[in-house]
Amino acid sequence: MPEQNVNSTFGSLFLGGVVTAIFYGITCLQTFIYLQYNSKNDTHKFKLFITFLWGLQTAHLAFVVHCLYIYLVTSHGTPFFTVKPMWSLSAQVFFPCVGIFLVQIFFMLRIWHLCKQQKKVLFLIAIIFIFALYSMVIGFVYAAKVTMFTLSYDISKEAIIPESYETDKAAPLLYSGLATLAAADISIAASLCILLFRNKTGFNSQTDSLVTLLITSVTSTGLLTSLVAGACFITYLIWPHNFVFMGIFFVLGTAYYNSLLASLNARPALREKLNADLLILSPEISERFVAHRDTSSEVVDTVETR
């Protein structure tokens, strides 16, 4: 096994844990703002959905803190290669896998709804669903495989940890899982951008600027989560025996959830802009624009959450 460096092992996990904790604080604030002020028009089921996602983030952070405490406190001063593999490090993967999949399912339903449930879109949604499902299943398999190994590992019988916690055997799965995750993300963002562009009215530049703003938001958010997934892929490819990729993975699930909540909480301001644009139109154009108003409002309620 290659010689380990504390900066690329414990250091990476520590930094990833700190960023995750910061994101979790933002998550709690945004969840409170959404449930308290911006969820009046949403169903109880959707509120439960948001609450469940928050619960996943809470459980994920608890597992991250547990593994960091064991590595950095309980095992303080113990060389890396003699520290018992910690099950919570691999088990925490389950929570972001579920959360990311649910968020992606939500946006697939938004695409279906925004397309007026046209059957020709089913093929695209099916492809995105396969990508999302595959990445979740691969995450489950990887987490289960490594967790079972860590639980069965006996440090009293083995002088050092087998190479990379058996992750070398799971490397092809991890590569494909991260690649399909990024592919699903890009596909969702691209689909929503195209649908938004088609909803431009052409009647008023300010209203069209709102759609442009939504397209920018969709692109930047989809790009952010894709970059995080891509960073996990690249760092694991370059440093498979370090924890750099895992430190980045800590942040992945919270990045999805925070971007979703930020967009949900932006809806009131976007609705106000939409209504203001309608008021400044001339009567003739307003009659033509009102036919598009429901669609534009629907865009605000659905697409900008991505």
Tab-separated table of C-alpha atoms in Angstrom:
chain	number	residue	atom	x	y	z
A	1	MET	CA	0.000	0.000	0.000
A	2	PRO	CA	1.387	3.450	-0.884
A	3	GLU	CA	2.596	5.587	2.037
A	4	GLN	CA	-0.243	7.710	3.332
A	5	ASN	CA	-0.047	11.444	3.980
A	6	VAL	CA	-2.113	12.835	6.832
A	7	ASN	CA	-3.045	15.906	4.743
A	8	SER	CA	-4.602	13.807	1.982
A	9	THR	CA	-6.310	11.393	4.378
A	10	PHE	CA	-7.433	12.846	7.698
A	11	GLY	CA	-6.922	16.395	6.425
A	12	SER	CA	-9.221	15.854	3.458
A	13	LEU	CA	-11.895	14.286	5.635
A	14	PHE	CA	-11.636	17.126	8.162
A	15	LEU	CA	-11.977	19.864	5.531
A	16	GLY	CA	-14.851	18.019	3.878
A	17	GLY	CA	-16.547	17.699	7.259
A	18	VAL	CA	-16.124	21.418	8.002
A	19	VAL	CA	-17.631	22.444	4.647
A	20	THR	CA	-20.459	19.939	5.121
A	21	ALA	CA	-21.223	21.374	8.568
A	22	ILE	CA	-21.315	24.899	7.095
A	23	PHE	CA	-23.674	23.747	4.360
A	24	TYR	CA	-25.823	22.000	6.963
A	25	GLY	CA	-26.174	25.257	8.906
A	26	ILE	CA	-27.335	26.949	5.709
A	27	THR	CA	-29.637	23.978	5.102
A	28	CYS	CA	-31.327	24.412	8.486
A	29	LEU	CA	-31.832	28.135	7.904
A	30	GLN	CA	-33.224	27.637	4.403
A	31	THR	CA	-35.497	24.810	5.552
A	32	PHE	CA	-36.902	27.033	8.302
A	33	ILE	CA	-37.461	29.925	5.883
A	34	TYR	CA	-39.180	27.631	3.400
A	35	LEU	CA	-41.489	25.918	5.898
A	36	GLN	CA	-42.273	29.129	7.775
A	37	TYR	CA	-42.754	31.610	4.935
A	38	ASN	CA	-42.561	30.113	1.433
A	39	SER	CA	-44.511	26.855	1.569
A	40	LYS	CA	-48.077	28.174	1.830
A	41	ASN	CA	-48.986	27.164	-1.719
A	42	ASP	CA	-47.286	23.748	-1.552
A	43	THR	CA	-48.965	20.491	-0.574
A	44	HIS	CA	-48.382	18.749	2.733
A	45	LYS	CA	-46.777	15.876	0.865
A	46	PHE	CA	-44.197	18.191	-0.661
A	47	LYS	CA	-43.492	19.741	2.747
A	48	LEU	CA	-42.934	16.235	4.122
A	49	PHE	CA	-40.648	15.571	1.165
A	50	ILE	CA	-38.534	18.616	2.047
A	51	THR	CA	-38.520	17.618	5.727
A	52	PHE	CA	-37.419	14.099	4.828
A	53	LEU	CA	-34.540	15.468	2.750
A	54	TRP	CA	-33.518	17.608	5.726
A	55	GLY	CA	-33.588	14.469	7.879
A	56	LEU	CA	-31.266	12.730	5.436
A	57	GLN	CA	-28.841	15.658	5.664
A	58	THR	CA	-28.975	15.498	9.469
A	59	ALA	CA	-28.252	11.762	9.539
A	60	HIS	CA	-25.462	12.211	6.991
A	61	LEU	CA	-23.751	14.871	9.110
A	62	ALA	CA	-24.069	12.648	12.208
A	63	PHE	CA	-22.231	9.828	10.431
A	64	VAL	CA	-19.566	12.231	9.158
A	65	VAL	CA	-19.001	13.605	12.672
A	66	HIS	CA	-18.811	10.063	14.060
A	67	CYS	CA	-16.096	8.919	11.680
A	68	LEU	CA	-14.139	12.172	12.132
A	69	TYR	CA	-14.289	11.822	15.916
A	70	ILE	CA	-12.981	8.263	15.785
A	71	TYR	CA	-10.189	9.116	13.361
A	72	LEU	CA	-9.106	12.445	14.854
A	73	VAL	CA	-9.831	11.984	18.574
A	74	THR	CA	-10.152	8.357	19.574
A	75	SER	CA	-7.330	7.273	17.249
A	76	HIS	CA	-5.207	10.395	17.759
A	77	GLY	CA	-1.512	9.637	17.383
A	78	THR	CA	-2.125	6.299	15.723
A	79	PRO	CA	-0.449	5.926	12.319
A	80	PHE	CA	-2.968	5.854	9.506
A	81	PHE	CA	-2.088	2.346	8.384
A	82	THR	CA	-2.841	0.870	11.835
A	83	VAL	CA	-6.179	2.641	12.386
A	84	LYS	CA	-9.175	0.345	12.144
A	85	PRO	CA	-11.350	1.215	9.110
A	86	MET	CA	-14.419	3.068	10.315
A	87	TRP	CA	-17.803	1.779	9.135
A	88	SER	CA	-19.478	5.203	9.356
A	89	LEU	CA	-17.128	6.590	6.696
A	90	SER	CA	-18.569	4.268	4.061
A	91	ALA	CA	-22.097	4.018	5.527
A	92	GLN	CA	-22.613	7.789	5.222
A	93	VAL	CA	-22.698	7.291	1.437
A	94	PHE	CA	-26.217	5.848	1.707
A	95	PHE	CA	-27.811	9.155	2.742
A	96	PRO	CA	-26.646	11.434	-0.100
A	97	CYS	CA	-27.377	8.657	-2.609
A	98	VAL	CA	-31.026	8.567	-1.524
A	99	GLY	CA	-31.316	12.350	-1.279
A	100	ILE	CA	-29.784	13.027	-4.689
A	101	PHE	CA	-31.990	10.409	-6.332
A	102	LEU	CA	-35.155	11.892	-4.805
A	103	VAL	CA	-34.216	15.412	-5.892
A	104	GLN	CA	-33.562	14.168	-9.418
A	105	ILE	CA	-36.909	12.337	-9.463
A	106	PHE	CA	-38.608	15.575	-8.425
A	107	PHE	CA	-37.092	17.444	-11.352
A	108	MET	CA	-37.988	14.661	-13.757
A	109	LEU	CA	-41.607	15.114	-12.694
A	110	ARG	CA	-41.219	18.870	-13.237
A	111	ILE	CA	-39.983	18.242	-16.760
A	112	TRP	CA	-42.967	15.967	-17.393
A	113	HIS	CA	-45.367	18.568	-16.004
A	114	LEU	CA	-43.785	21.462	-17.870
A	115	CYS	CA	-44.011	19.531	-21.141
A	116	LYS	CA	-47.780	19.202	-20.616
A	117	GLN	CA	-47.270	15.448	-20.180
A	118	GLN	CA	-46.392	14.904	-23.825
A	119	LYS	CA	-45.562	11.279	-24.504
A	120	LYS	CA	-42.623	12.184	-26.735
A	121	VAL	CA	-40.773	13.390	-23.632
A	122	LEU	CA	-41.109	10.036	-21.885
A	123	PHE	CA	-38.054	8.632	-23.664
A	124	LEU	CA	-35.841	11.477	-22.406
A	125	ILE	CA	-37.197	11.167	-18.871
A	126	ALA	CA	-36.648	7.397	-19.002
A	127	ILE	CA	-32.999	7.872	-19.937
A	128	ILE	CA	-32.469	10.388	-17.122
A	129	PHE	CA	-34.235	8.043	-14.704
A	130	ILE	CA	-31.955	5.159	-15.699
A	131	PHE	CA	-28.878	7.346	-15.141
A	132	ALA	CA	-30.144	8.512	-11.738
A	133	LEU	CA	-31.224	5.037	-10.625
A	134	TYR	CA	-27.959	3.476	-11.753
A	135	SER	CA	-25.854	6.018	-9.848
A	136	MET	CA	-27.924	5.442	-6.688
A	137	VAL	CA	-27.696	1.644	-6.930
A	138	ILE	CA	-23.954	1.831	-7.564
A	139	GLY	CA	-23.595	4.074	-4.523
A	140	PHE	CA	-25.504	1.524	-2.442
A	141	VAL	CA	-23.371	-1.374	-3.702
A	142	TYR	CA	-20.141	0.532	-3.087
A	143	ALA	CA	-21.195	1.623	0.415
A	144	ALA	CA	-22.444	-1.864	1.346
A	145	LYS	CA	-19.293	-3.569	0.055
A	146	VAL	CA	-16.878	-1.286	1.890
A	147	THR	CA	-19.007	-1.140	5.065
A	148	MET	CA	-19.166	-4.932	5.289
A	149	PHE	CA	-15.401	-5.066	4.893
A	150	THR	CA	-14.791	-2.476	7.625
A	151	LEU	CA	-17.122	-4.292	10.042
A	152	SER	CA	-15.359	-7.616	9.457
A	153	TYR	CA	-11.814	-6.215	9.543
A	154	ASP	CA	-9.809	-7.351	12.573
A	155	ILE	CA	-6.782	-5.158	13.174
A	156	SER	CA	-5.358	-7.646	15.710
A	157	LYS	CA	-4.939	-10.220	12.956
A	158	GLU	CA	-3.687	-7.929	10.196
A	159	ALA	CA	-0.739	-5.574	10.540
A	160	ILE	CA	-1.978	-3.117	7.957
A	161	ILE	CA	-5.183	-2.300	6.212
A	162	PRO	CA	-5.582	-4.110	2.875
A	163	GLU	CA	-5.035	-1.801	-0.037
A	164	SER	CA	-7.501	1.066	-0.112
A	165	TYR	CA	-10.134	-0.671	2.062
A	166	GLU	CA	-10.972	-2.959	-0.834
A	167	THR	CA	-12.047	0.062	-2.839
A	168	ASP	CA	-9.814	-0.980	-5.713
A	169	LYS	CA	-12.224	-3.825	-6.450
A	170	ALA	CA	-15.131	-1.378	-6.426
A	171	ALA	CA	-13.331	1.286	-8.474
A	172	PRO	CA	-15.106	0.521	-11.800
A	173	LEU	CA	-18.460	0.795	-10.027
A	174	LEU	CA	-17.515	4.096	-8.449
A	175	TYR	CA	-16.282	5.518	-11.759
A	176	SER	CA	-19.475	4.578	-13.592
A	177	GLY	CA	-21.699	5.752	-10.747
A	178	LEU	CA	-20.152	9.228	-10.595
A	179	ALA	CA	-20.162	9.509	-14.397
A	180	THR	CA	-23.864	8.645	-14.691
A	181	LEU	CA	-24.662	11.005	-11.815
A	182	ALA	CA	-23.060	13.879	-13.690
A	183	ALA	CA	-24.790	12.782	-16.917
A	184	ALA	CA	-28.210	12.801	-15.223
A	185	ASP	CA	-27.499	16.235	-13.767
A	186	ILE	CA	-26.470	17.723	-17.090
A	187	SER	CA	-29.451	16.113	-18.862
A	188	ILE	CA	-31.921	17.585	-16.363
A	189	ALA	CA	-30.381	21.051	-16.560
A	190	ALA	CA	-30.252	20.980	-20.376
A	191	SER	CA	-33.870	19.796	-20.640
A	192	LEU	CA	-35.150	22.512	-18.326
A	193	CYS	CA	-33.133	25.183	-20.145
A	194	ILE	CA	-34.656	24.155	-23.476
A	195	LEU	CA	-38.163	24.142	-22.018
A	196	LEU	CA	-37.615	27.545	-20.455
A	197	PHE	CA	-36.354	28.979	-23.708
A	198	ARG	CA	-39.500	27.763	-25.462
A	199	ASN	CA	-41.610	29.592	-22.871
A	200	LYS	CA	-40.297	33.002	-23.852
A	201	THR	CA	-43.297	35.111	-24.830
A	202	GLY	CA	-41.606	37.580	-27.182
A	203	PHE	CA	-44.120	40.221	-25.975
A	204	ASN	CA	-42.047	41.955	-23.335
A	205	SER	CA	-38.306	42.167	-22.867
A	206	GLN	CA	-38.594	42.304	-19.067
A	207	THR	CA	-40.625	39.120	-18.940
A	208	ASP	CA	-38.210	37.402	-21.287
A	209	SER	CA	-35.371	38.607	-19.081
A	210	LEU	CA	-37.028	36.705	-16.224
A	211	VAL	CA	-36.919	33.532	-18.292
A	212	THR	CA	-33.284	34.271	-19.139
A	213	LEU	CA	-32.608	34.648	-15.416
A	214	LEU	CA	-34.205	31.272	-14.781
A	215	ILE	CA	-32.138	29.677	-17.546
A	216	THR	CA	-28.989	31.108	-15.957
A	217	SER	CA	-30.050	29.760	-12.569
A	218	VAL	CA	-30.765	26.315	-14.003
A	219	THR	CA	-27.429	26.245	-15.803
A	220	SER	CA	-25.360	27.429	-12.841
A	221	THR	CA	-27.038	25.051	-10.383
A	222	GLY	CA	-26.750	22.049	-12.681
A	223	LEU	CA	-23.152	23.013	-13.408
A	224	LEU	CA	-22.351	23.289	-9.692
A	225	THR	CA	-23.572	19.807	-8.789
A	226	SER	CA	-22.003	18.349	-11.940
A	227	LEU	CA	-18.660	19.952	-11.039
A	228	VAL	CA	-18.781	18.479	-7.528
A	229	ALA	CA	-19.561	15.024	-8.935
A	230	GLY	CA	-16.827	15.484	-11.535
A	231	ALA	CA	-14.361	16.530	-8.824
A	232	CYS	CA	-15.143	13.311	-6.932
A	233	PHE	CA	-14.537	11.304	-10.100
A	234	ILE	CA	-11.246	13.021	-10.978
A	235	THR	CA	-9.773	12.973	-7.471
A	236	TYR	CA	-10.600	9.281	-7.068
A	237	LEU	CA	-9.039	8.590	-10.446
A	238	ILE	CA	-5.831	10.409	-9.477
A	239	TRP	CA	-5.616	9.509	-5.771
A	240	PRO	CA	-7.552	6.258	-5.255
A	241	HIS	CA	-5.774	5.464	-1.979
A	242	ASN	CA	-6.451	8.826	-0.313
A	243	PHE	CA	-9.609	10.393	1.073
A	244	VAL	CA	-9.626	13.506	-1.092
A	245	PHE	CA	-12.577	12.196	-3.127
A	246	MET	CA	-14.495	11.272	0.022
A	247	GLY	CA	-14.009	14.741	1.505
A	248	ILE	CA	-15.546	16.200	-1.661
A	249	PHE	CA	-18.323	13.605	-1.615
A	250	PHE	CA	-19.291	14.787	1.870
A	251	VAL	CA	-20.452	18.034	0.264
A	252	LEU	CA	-22.288	16.563	-2.742
A	253	GLY	CA	-25.628	15.762	-1.120
A	254	THR	CA	-25.805	19.060	0.773
A	255	ALA	CA	-25.017	20.953	-2.434
A	256	TYR	CA	-28.079	19.388	-4.101
A	257	TYR	CA	-30.390	20.101	-1.200
A	258	ASN	CA	-29.203	23.669	-0.637
A	259	SER	CA	-29.562	24.567	-4.308
A	260	LEU	CA	-33.102	23.161	-4.255
A	261	LEU	CA	-34.066	25.140	-1.156
A	262	ALA	CA	-32.474	28.355	-2.403
A	263	SER	CA	-34.541	28.132	-5.557
A	264	LEU	CA	-37.738	27.334	-3.690
A	265	ASN	CA	-37.213	30.336	-1.432
A	266	ALA	CA	-36.627	32.564	-4.472
A	267	ARG	CA	-40.123	31.933	-5.855
A	268	PRO	CA	-41.898	34.865	-4.117
A	269	ALA	CA	-39.480	37.417	-5.592
A	270	LEU	CA	-39.787	35.831	-9.037
A	271	ARG	CA	-43.601	35.859	-8.831
A	272	GLU	CA	-43.551	39.543	-7.915
A	273	LYS	CA	-41.400	40.299	-10.926
A	274	LEU	CA	-43.733	38.295	-13.156
A	275	ASN	CA	-46.802	40.170	-11.871
A	276	ALA	CA	-45.058	43.532	-12.205
A	277	ASP	CA	-44.167	42.784	-15.819
A	278	LEU	CA	-47.793	42.004	-16.545
A	279	LEU	CA	-48.974	45.310	-15.056
A	280	ILE	CA	-46.697	47.478	-17.212
A	281	LEU	CA	-47.848	45.940	-20.485
A	282	SER	CA	-50.262	47.827	-22.746
A	283	PRO	CA	-53.876	46.514	-22.752
A	284	GLU	CA	-53.508	44.991	-26.220
A	285	ILE	CA	-50.317	43.127	-25.392
A	286	SER	CA	-51.596	42.259	-21.929
A	287	GLU	CA	-54.499	40.315	-23.435
A	288	ARG	CA	-52.055	38.329	-25.554
A	289	PHE	CA	-49.597	37.902	-22.677
A	290	VAL	CA	-52.182	36.702	-20.153
A	291	ALA	CA	-52.482	33.468	-22.131
A	292	HIS	CA	-48.817	32.892	-21.377
A	293	ARG	CA	-49.035	34.015	-17.769
A	294	ASP	CA	-50.120	30.645	-16.396
A	295	THR	CA	-47.283	28.961	-18.217
A	296	SER	CA	-44.789	31.563	-16.989
A	297	SER	CA	-46.069	31.232	-13.427
A	298	GLU	CA	-45.777	27.486	-13.760
A	299	VAL	CA	-42.198	27.947	-14.902
A	300	VAL	CA	-41.469	29.966	-11.757
A	301	ASP	CA	-43.019	27.291	-9.561
A	302	THR	CA	-41.204	24.403	-11.167
A	303	VAL	CA	-38.170	25.112	-13.242
A	304	GLU	CA	-36.400	27.672	-11.112
A	305	THR	CA	-36.028	25.070	-8.391
A	306	ARG	CA	-33.254	23.628	-10.518
